[in-house]
Coordinates of C-alpha atoms in Angstrom, one line a residue:
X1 CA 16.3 8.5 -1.6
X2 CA 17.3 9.4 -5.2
X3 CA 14.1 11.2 -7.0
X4 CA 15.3 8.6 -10.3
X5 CA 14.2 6.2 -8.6
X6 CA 10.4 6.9 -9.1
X7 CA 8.0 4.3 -8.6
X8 CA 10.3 2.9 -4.9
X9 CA 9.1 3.0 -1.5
X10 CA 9.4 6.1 0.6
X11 CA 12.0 6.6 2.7
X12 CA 10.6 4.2 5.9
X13 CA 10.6 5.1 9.7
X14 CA 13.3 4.1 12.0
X15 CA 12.4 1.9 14.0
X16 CA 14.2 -0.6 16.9
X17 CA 15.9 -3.8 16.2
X18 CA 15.0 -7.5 16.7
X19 CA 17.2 -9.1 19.4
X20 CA 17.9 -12.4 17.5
X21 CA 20.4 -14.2 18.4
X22 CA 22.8 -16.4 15.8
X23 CA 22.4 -19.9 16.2
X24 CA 26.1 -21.2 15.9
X25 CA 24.7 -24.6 14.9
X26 CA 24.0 -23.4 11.6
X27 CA 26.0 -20.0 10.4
X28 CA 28.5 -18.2 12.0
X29 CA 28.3 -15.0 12.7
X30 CA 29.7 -12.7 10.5
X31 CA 33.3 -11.3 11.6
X32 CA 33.8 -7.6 12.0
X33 CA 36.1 -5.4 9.6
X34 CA 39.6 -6.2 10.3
X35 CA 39.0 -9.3 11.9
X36 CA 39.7 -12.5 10.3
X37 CA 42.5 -10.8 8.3
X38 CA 41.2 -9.2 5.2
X39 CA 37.3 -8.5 5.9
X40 CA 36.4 -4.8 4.8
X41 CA 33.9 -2.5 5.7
X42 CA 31.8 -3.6 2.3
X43 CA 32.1 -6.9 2.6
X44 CA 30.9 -7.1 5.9
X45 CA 27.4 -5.6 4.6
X46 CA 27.5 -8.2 2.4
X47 CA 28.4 -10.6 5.0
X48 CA 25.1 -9.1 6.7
X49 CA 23.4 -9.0 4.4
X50 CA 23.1 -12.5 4.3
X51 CA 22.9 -13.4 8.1
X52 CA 20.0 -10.8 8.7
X53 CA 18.0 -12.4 5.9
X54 CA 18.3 -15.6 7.2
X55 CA 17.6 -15.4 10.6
X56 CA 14.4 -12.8 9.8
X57 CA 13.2 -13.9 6.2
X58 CA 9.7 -15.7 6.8
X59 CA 11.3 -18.1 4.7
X60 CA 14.3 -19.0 6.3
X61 CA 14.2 -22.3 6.1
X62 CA 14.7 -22.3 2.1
X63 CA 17.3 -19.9 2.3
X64 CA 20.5 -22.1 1.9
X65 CA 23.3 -22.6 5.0
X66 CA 26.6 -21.2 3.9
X67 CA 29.5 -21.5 7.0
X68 CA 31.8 -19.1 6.1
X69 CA 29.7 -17.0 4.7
X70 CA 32.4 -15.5 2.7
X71 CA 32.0 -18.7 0.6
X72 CA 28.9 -17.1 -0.8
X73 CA 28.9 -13.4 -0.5
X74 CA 32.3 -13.3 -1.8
X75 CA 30.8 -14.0 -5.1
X76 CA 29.1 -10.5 -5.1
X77 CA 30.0 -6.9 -4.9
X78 CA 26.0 -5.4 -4.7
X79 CA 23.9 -6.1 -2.0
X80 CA 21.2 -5.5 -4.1
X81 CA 22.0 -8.5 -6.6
X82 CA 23.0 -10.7 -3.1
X83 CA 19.3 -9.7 -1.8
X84 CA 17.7 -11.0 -5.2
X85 CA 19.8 -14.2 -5.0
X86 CA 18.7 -14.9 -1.5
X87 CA 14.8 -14.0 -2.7
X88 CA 15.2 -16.6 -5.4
X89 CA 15.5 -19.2 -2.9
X90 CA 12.1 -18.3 -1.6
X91 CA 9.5 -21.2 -2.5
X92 CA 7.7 -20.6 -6.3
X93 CA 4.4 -19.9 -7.0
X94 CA 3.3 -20.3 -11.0
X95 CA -0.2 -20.5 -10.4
X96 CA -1.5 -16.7 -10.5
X97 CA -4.9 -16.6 -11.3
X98 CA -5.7 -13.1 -10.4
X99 CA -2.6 -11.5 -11.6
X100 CA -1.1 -14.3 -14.0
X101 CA 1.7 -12.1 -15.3
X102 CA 4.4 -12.2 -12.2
X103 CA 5.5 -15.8 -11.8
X104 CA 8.5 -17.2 -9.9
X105 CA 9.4 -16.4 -6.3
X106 CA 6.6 -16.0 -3.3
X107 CA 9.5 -13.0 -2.0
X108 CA 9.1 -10.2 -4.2
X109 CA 8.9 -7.9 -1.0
X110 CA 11.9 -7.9 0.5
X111 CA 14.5 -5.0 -0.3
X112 CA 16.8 -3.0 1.0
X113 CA 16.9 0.6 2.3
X114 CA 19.5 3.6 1.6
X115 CA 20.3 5.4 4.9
X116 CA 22.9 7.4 3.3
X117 CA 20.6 10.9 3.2
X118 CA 18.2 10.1 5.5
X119 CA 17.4 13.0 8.4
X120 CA 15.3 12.7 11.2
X121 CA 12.5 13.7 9.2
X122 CA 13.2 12.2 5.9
X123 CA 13.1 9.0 8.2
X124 CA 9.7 9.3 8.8
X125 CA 7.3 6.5 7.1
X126 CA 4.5 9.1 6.3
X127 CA 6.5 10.9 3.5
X128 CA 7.3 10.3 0.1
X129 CA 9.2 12.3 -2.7
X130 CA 7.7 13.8 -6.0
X131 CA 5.0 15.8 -7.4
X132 CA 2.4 13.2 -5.5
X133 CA 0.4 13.0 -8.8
X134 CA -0.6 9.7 -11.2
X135 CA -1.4 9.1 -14.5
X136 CA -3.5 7.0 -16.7
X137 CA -3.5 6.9 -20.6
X138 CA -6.1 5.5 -22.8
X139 CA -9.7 5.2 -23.8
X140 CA -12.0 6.4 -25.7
X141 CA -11.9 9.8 -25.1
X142 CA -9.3 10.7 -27.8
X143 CA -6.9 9.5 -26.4
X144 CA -6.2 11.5 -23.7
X145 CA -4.0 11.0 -20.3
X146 CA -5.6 11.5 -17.1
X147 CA -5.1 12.2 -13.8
X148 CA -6.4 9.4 -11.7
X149 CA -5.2 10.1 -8.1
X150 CA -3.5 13.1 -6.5
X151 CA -1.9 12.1 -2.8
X152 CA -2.5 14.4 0.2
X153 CA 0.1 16.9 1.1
X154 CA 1.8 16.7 -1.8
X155 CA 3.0 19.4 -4.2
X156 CA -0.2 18.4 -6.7
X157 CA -2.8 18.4 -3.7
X158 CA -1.2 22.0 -2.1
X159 CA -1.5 23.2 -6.4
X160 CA -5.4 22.1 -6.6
X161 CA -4.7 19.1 -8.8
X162 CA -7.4 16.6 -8.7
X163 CA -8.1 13.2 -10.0
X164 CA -10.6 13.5 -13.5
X165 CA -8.3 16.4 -14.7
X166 CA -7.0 16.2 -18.3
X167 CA -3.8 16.6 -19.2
X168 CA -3.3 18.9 -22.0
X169 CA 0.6 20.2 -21.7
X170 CA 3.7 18.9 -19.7
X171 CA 6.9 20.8 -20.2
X172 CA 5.5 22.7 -23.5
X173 CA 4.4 19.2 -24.7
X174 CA 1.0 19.4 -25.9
X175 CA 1.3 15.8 -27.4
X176 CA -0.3 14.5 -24.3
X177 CA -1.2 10.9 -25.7
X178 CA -0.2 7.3 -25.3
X179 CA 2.5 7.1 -27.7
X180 CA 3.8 10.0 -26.0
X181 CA 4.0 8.3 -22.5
X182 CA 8.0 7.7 -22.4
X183 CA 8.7 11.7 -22.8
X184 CA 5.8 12.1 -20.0
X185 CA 7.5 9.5 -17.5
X186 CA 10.6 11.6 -18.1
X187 CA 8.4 14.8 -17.2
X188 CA 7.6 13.5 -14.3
X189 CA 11.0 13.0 -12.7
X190 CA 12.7 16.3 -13.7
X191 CA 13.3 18.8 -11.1
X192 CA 10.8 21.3 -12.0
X193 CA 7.5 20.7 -13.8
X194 CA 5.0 23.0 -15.8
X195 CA 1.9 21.3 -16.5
X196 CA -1.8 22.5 -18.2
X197 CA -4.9 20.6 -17.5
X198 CA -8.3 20.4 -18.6
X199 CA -10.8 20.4 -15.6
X200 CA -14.4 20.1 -17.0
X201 CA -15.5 22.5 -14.0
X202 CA -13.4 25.3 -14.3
X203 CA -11.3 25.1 -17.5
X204 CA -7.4 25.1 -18.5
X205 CA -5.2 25.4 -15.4
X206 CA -1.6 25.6 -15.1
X207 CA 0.7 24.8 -12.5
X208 CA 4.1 24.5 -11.5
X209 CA 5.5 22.5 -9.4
X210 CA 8.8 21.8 -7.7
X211 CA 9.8 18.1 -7.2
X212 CA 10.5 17.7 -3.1
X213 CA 9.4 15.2 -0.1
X214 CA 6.5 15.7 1.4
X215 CA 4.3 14.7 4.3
X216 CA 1.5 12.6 3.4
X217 CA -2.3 13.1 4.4
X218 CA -3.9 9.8 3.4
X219 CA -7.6 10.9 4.1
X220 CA -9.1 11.5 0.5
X221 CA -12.6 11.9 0.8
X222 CA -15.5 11.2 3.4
X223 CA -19.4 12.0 3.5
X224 CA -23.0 10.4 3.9
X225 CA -25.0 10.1 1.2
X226 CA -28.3 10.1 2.0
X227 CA -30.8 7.5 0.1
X228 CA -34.4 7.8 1.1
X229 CA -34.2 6.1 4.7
X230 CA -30.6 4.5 4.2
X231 CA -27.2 6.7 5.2
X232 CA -24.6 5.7 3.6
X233 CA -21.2 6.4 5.2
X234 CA -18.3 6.6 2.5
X235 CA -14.7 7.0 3.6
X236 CA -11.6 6.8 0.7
X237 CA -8.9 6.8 2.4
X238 CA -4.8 6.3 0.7
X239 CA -3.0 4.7 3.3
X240 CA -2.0 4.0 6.9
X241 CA 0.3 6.8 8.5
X242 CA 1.6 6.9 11.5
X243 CA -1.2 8.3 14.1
X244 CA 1.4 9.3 16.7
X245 CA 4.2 11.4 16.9
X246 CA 7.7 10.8 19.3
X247 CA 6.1 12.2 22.4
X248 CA 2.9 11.2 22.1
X249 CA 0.8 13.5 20.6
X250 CA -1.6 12.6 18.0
X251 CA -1.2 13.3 14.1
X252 CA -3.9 14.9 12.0
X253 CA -4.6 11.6 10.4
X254 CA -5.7 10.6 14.6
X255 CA -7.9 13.4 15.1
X256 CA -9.4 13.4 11.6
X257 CA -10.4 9.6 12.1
X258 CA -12.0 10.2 15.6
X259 CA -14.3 13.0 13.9
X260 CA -15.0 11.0 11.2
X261 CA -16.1 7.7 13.4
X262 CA -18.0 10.2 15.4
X263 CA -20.0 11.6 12.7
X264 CA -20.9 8.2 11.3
X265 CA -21.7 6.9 14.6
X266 CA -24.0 9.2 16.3
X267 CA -26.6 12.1 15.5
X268 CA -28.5 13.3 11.9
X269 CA -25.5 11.2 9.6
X270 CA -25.3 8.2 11.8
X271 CA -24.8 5.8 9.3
X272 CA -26.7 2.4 8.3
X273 CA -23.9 1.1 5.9
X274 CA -20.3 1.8 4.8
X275 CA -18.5 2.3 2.0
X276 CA -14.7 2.0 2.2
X277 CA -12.9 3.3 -0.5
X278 CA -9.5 1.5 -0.6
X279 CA -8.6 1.6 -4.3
X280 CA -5.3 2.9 -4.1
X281 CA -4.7 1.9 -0.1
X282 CA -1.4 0.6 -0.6
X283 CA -0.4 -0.4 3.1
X284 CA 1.7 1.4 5.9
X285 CA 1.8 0.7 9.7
X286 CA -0.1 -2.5 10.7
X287 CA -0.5 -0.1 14.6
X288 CA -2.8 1.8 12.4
X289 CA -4.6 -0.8 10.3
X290 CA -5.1 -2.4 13.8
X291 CA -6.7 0.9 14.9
X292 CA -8.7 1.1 11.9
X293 CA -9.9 -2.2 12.2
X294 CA -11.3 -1.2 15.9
X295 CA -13.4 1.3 14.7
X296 CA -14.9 -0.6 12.1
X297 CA -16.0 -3.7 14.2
X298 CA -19.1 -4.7 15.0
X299 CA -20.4 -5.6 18.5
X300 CA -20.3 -9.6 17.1
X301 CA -16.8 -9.4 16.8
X302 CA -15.4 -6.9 19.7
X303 CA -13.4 -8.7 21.8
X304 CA -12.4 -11.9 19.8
X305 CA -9.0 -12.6 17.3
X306 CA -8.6 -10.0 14.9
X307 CA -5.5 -11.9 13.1
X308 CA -2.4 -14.1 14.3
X309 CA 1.2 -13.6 13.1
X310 CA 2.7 -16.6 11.5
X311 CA 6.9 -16.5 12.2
X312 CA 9.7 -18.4 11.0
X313 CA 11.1 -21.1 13.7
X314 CA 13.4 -17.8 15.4
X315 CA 10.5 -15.2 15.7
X316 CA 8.0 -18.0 17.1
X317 CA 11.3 -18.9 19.5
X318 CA 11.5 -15.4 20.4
X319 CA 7.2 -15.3 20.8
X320 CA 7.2 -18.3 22.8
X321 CA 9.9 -17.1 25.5
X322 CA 7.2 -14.3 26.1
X323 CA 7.9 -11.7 23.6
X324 CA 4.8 -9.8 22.9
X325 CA 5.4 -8.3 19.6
X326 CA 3.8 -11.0 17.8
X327 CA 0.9 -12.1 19.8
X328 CA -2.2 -12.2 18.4
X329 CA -4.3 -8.9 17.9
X330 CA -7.8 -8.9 19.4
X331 CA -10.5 -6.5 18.5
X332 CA -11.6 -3.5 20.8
X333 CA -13.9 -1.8 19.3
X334 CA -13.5 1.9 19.4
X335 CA -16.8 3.4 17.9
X336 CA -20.6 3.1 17.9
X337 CA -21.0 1.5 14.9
X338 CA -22.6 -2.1 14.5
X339 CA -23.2 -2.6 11.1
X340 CA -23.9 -6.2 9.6
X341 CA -21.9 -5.2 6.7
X342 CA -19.1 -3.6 4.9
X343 CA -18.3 -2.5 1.3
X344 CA -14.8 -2.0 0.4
X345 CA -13.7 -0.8 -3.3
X346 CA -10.1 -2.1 -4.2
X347 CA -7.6 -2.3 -7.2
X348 CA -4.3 -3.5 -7.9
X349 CA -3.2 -1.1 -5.4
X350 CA -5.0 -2.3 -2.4
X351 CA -2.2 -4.2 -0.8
X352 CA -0.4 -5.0 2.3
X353 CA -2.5 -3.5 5.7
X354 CA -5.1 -2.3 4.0
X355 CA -5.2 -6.3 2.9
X356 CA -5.3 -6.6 6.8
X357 CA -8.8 -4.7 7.5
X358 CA -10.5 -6.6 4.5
X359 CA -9.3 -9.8 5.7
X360 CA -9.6 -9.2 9.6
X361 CA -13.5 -8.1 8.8
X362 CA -14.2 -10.7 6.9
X363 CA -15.3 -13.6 9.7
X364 CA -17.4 -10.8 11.4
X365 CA -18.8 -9.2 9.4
X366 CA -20.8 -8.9 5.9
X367 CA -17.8 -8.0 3.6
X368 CA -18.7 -6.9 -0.3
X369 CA -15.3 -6.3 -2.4
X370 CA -16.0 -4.4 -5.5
X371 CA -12.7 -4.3 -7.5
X372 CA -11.8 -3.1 -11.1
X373 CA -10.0 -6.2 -11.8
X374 CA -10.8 -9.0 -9.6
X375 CA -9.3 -9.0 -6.6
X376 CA -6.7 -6.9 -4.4
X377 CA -2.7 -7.0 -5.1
X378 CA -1.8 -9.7 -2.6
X379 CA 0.5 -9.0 0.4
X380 CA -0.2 -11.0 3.5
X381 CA 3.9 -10.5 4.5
X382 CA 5.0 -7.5 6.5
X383 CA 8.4 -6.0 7.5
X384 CA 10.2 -4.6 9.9
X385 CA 13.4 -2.5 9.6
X386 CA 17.0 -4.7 10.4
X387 CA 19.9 -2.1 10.2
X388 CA 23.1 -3.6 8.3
X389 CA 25.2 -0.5 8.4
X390 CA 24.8 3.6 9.3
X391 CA 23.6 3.7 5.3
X392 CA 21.9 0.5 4.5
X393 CA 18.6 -1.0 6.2
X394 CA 17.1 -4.5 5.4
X395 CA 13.2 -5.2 5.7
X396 CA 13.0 -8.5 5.1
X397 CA 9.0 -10.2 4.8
X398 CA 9.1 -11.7 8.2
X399 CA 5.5 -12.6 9.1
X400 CA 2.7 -13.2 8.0
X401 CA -1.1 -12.2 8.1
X402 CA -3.9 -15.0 9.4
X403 CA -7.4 -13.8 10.5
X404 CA -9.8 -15.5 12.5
X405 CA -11.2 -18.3 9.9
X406 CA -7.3 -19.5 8.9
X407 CA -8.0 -17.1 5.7
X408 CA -3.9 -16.3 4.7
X409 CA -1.7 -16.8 2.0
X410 CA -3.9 -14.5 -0.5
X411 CA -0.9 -14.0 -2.5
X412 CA -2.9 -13.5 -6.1
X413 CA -5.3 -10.9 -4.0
X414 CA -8.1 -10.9 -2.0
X415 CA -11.2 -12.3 -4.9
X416 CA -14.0 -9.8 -5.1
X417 CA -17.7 -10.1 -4.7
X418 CA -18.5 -8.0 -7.9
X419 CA -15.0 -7.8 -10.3
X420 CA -14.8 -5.8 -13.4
X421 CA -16.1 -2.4 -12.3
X422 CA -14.8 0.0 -14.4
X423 CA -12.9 2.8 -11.7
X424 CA -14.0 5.4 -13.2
X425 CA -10.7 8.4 -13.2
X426 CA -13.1 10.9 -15.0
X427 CA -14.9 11.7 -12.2
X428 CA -13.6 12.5 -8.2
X429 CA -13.6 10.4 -5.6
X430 CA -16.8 10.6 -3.2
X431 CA -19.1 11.5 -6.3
X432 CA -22.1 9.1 -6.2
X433 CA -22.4 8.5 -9.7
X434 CA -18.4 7.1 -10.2
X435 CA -19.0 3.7 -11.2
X436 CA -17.4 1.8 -8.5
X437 CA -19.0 3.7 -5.6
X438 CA -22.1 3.5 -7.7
X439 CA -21.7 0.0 -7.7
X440 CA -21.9 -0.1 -3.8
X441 CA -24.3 2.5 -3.3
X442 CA -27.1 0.6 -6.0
X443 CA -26.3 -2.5 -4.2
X444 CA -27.3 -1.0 -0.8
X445 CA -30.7 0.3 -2.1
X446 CA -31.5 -1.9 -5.0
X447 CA -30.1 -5.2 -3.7
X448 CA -27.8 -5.4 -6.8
X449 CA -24.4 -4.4 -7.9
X450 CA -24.5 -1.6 -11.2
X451 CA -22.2 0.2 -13.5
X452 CA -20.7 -1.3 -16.9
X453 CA -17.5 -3.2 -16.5
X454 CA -14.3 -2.5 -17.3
X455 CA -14.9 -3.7 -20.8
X456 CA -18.1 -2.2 -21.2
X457 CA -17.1 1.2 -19.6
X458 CA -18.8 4.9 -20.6
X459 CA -17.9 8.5 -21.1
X460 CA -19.1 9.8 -17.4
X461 CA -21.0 12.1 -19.7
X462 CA -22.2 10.9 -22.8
X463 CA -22.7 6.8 -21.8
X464 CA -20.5 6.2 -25.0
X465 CA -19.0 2.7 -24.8
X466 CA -15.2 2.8 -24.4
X467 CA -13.7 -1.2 -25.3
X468 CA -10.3 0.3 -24.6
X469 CA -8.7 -0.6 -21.0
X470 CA -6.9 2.0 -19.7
X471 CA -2.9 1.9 -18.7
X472 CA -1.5 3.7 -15.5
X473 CA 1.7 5.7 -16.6
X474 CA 3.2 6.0 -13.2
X475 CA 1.5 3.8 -10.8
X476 CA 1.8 4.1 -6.9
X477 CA 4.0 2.0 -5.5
X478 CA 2.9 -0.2 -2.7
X479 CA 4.0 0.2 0.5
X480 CA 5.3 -2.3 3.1
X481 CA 3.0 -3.5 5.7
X482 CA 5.5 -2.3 8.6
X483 CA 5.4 -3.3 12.0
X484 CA 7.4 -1.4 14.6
X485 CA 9.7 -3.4 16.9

């Protein structure tokens, strides 16, 4: 992957192909180089293009039938542009409530994949490229930008970067303001990076850092807090990585989840309630969100329908000739827990399978969503990966999430119980007095939800009132909820 394009997907896992077949009753299939004539090498991935997306897209019933197919894909030369032609075809929603400033096509998932550079281990879904650190700019705090989340493994994490640090200096630049942000976005993509930072604990530090992939170690932050006879589990956690490697064996992210379950569920921290942080979950492998899901459940719900896939008319073919890949997911639990409740803390970033716990939970159990805003981002579409060529892959949105009760199409977000809670970047994740986990952690003990809103929000020191909302200068991007085939 080019490092300019900041803010894409990670390079994704390789994964096997769908055995589709064409149905000659409606395109043909696309010819091969040389055949036909005059068909090249790049027309041919355009041709593809096209045919994969139409036999895979969830909506491929909107997406027009064009027999040749040359009639249509001769009119382009990127198979980028074709793919966003094709998405325009996808039914419109115009009726955001939640996040009223995207309008237009329900396929804003969909895109395509370079190959070109990709090694066995680049391949993998559990890495991304960068310094693995985010901003936010704003506030009343003079106008400062801080650092709001710092991803595991990555060159900011293995430095000592942590979220609530203020940035003072990038590149020599100690204009470290709003107006300032378009030189810092450029910062961030350059090859080398010398930053200073204000941590209220221990001073000015400075790093440097080199700009490189890295694997990702999506486990944040976990601990009990204990509050007079209530133990309070909390567990922040980034994403959903693979939790096996080719072979078999199990990936830290595995192990670390079994000890963590473990603690909560038996001995001096066994735990009475939950706290799930999620705020910047932005999806990965619906395997692991599955496995997740299993050690969250209660006893009321082991054993029944976690969620269903809903297909287009060629998948649900395919499921209904006995292919398992798209049967319905049942719970088994896997843990001692049996709580009556759960408290998850999203953003705009909680998307895609992390969408899948919240809404797989939600007919068993207790669920309490405290969000910044008011809901989650809105992903109930997954992918998995179609190869066009040896350089380009397609992940089309080909399925669709349903949990037990019929909840699904949450396309403006999953609504929160308590919206407008301020997340609070000035202090680290896991500290009890950040506003959101707060939030939970008053509602537990008191029986109601604290902390000023996002409006309302205070200096984590003084309790000043801050009317500004904050902006994120490089915001994660969300993942694809990716399904292996």
């Amino acid at each position: 992957m080019n490092k300019y394009s900041f803010g894409l997907l990670p390079v994704l896992l390789l994964v096997a192909l769908v055995g589709c077949k064409k149905d000659p009753g409606k395109i043909s299939p696309p010819p091969r180089p040389g055949e036909d004539g005059d068909r090249t090498a790049a027309e041919q991935v355009l041709d593809s293009v096209y045919s994969k997306y139409k036999q895979l897209s969830y909506w491929a019933s909107s997406i027009e039938v064009v027999d040749p197919i040359s009639d249509l894909t001769d009119n382009y030369t990127d198979p980028e542009r074709l793919l966003a032609y094709l998405k325009s075809q996808t039914p419109e929603k115009t009726d955001f409530v939640y996040h009223p400033d995207y309008s237009g096509p329900l396929d804003r998932f969909s895109w395509l994949e370079d190959l070109s550079d990709a090694s066995s281990s680049a391949a993998r879904a559990d890495r991304a490229e960068g310094y693995g650190f985010y901003l936010a700019a704003g506030g009343g705090r003079t106008d400062s930008i801080y650092v709001y989340f710092v991803e595991g493994g990555s060159p900011a994490a293995e430095a000592g970067m942590r979220r609530g640090q203020r940035v003072i200096e990038m590149q020599g630049d100690r204009d470290m303001v709003g107006a300032n942000v378009p030189n810092v976005e450029r910062y961030v993509l350059q090859d080398q990076l010398n930053m200073v930072v204000y941590d209220e604990s221990g001073g000015e530090k400075e790093f440097d850092m080199t700009y490189t992939s890295y694997e990702i170690d999506p486990l944040v932050r976990d601990t009990v807090y204990h509050r007079g006879g209530d133990r309070i589990g909390y567990l922040a956690l980034s994403s959903f990585e693979e939790l096996y490697r080719q072979g078999g064996a199990t990936t830290p992210l595995y192990d670390n989840l079994e000890a963590i379950f473990d603690r909560f569920g038996s001995g001096p921290d066994r735990i009475d309630e939950l706290i799930l942080d999620f705020r910047y979950n932005v999806g990965g492998y619906v395997s692991t969100a599955v496995h997740f899901a299993n050690k969250v459940i209660n006893v009321a719900g082991d054993k029944k329908t976690m969620f269903s896939y809903d297909v287009n008319q060629r998948l649900a073919e395919e499921r209904d000739r006995g292919d398992k890949e798209f049967a319905d997911e049942i719970f088994a639990r896997k843990s001692q827990l049996d709580l009556r409740r759960v408290y998850f803390l999203v953003t705009d970033n909680t998307a895609s399978a992390s969408e899948i716990v919240i809404a797989a939970l939600m007919p068993y159990m207790d669920v309490q969503i405290i969000a910044d805003n008011r809901a989650t981002y809105g992903k109930p579409v997954g992918f998995f990966r179609e190869d066009i060529s040896d350089d380009l892959g397609l992940w089309a949105a080909s399925f669709k999430i349903v949990n037990a009760d019929g909840f699904t199409d949450y396309w403006d977000g999953i609504p929160a119980t308590k919206s407008g809670v301020f997340d609070n970047y000035y202090l680290d994740f896991g500290d009890p007095n950040e506003n959101m986990t707060k939030s939970a952690i008053d509602h537990i003990t008191k029986g109601v939800f604290s902390g000023r809103t996002t409006a309302q929000k205070a200096d984590a020191r003084s309790g000043i009132s801050d009317p500004e909302t904050s902006r994120k200068i490089n915001a994660r991007p969300i993942r694809g909820m990716k399904k292996q085939k």
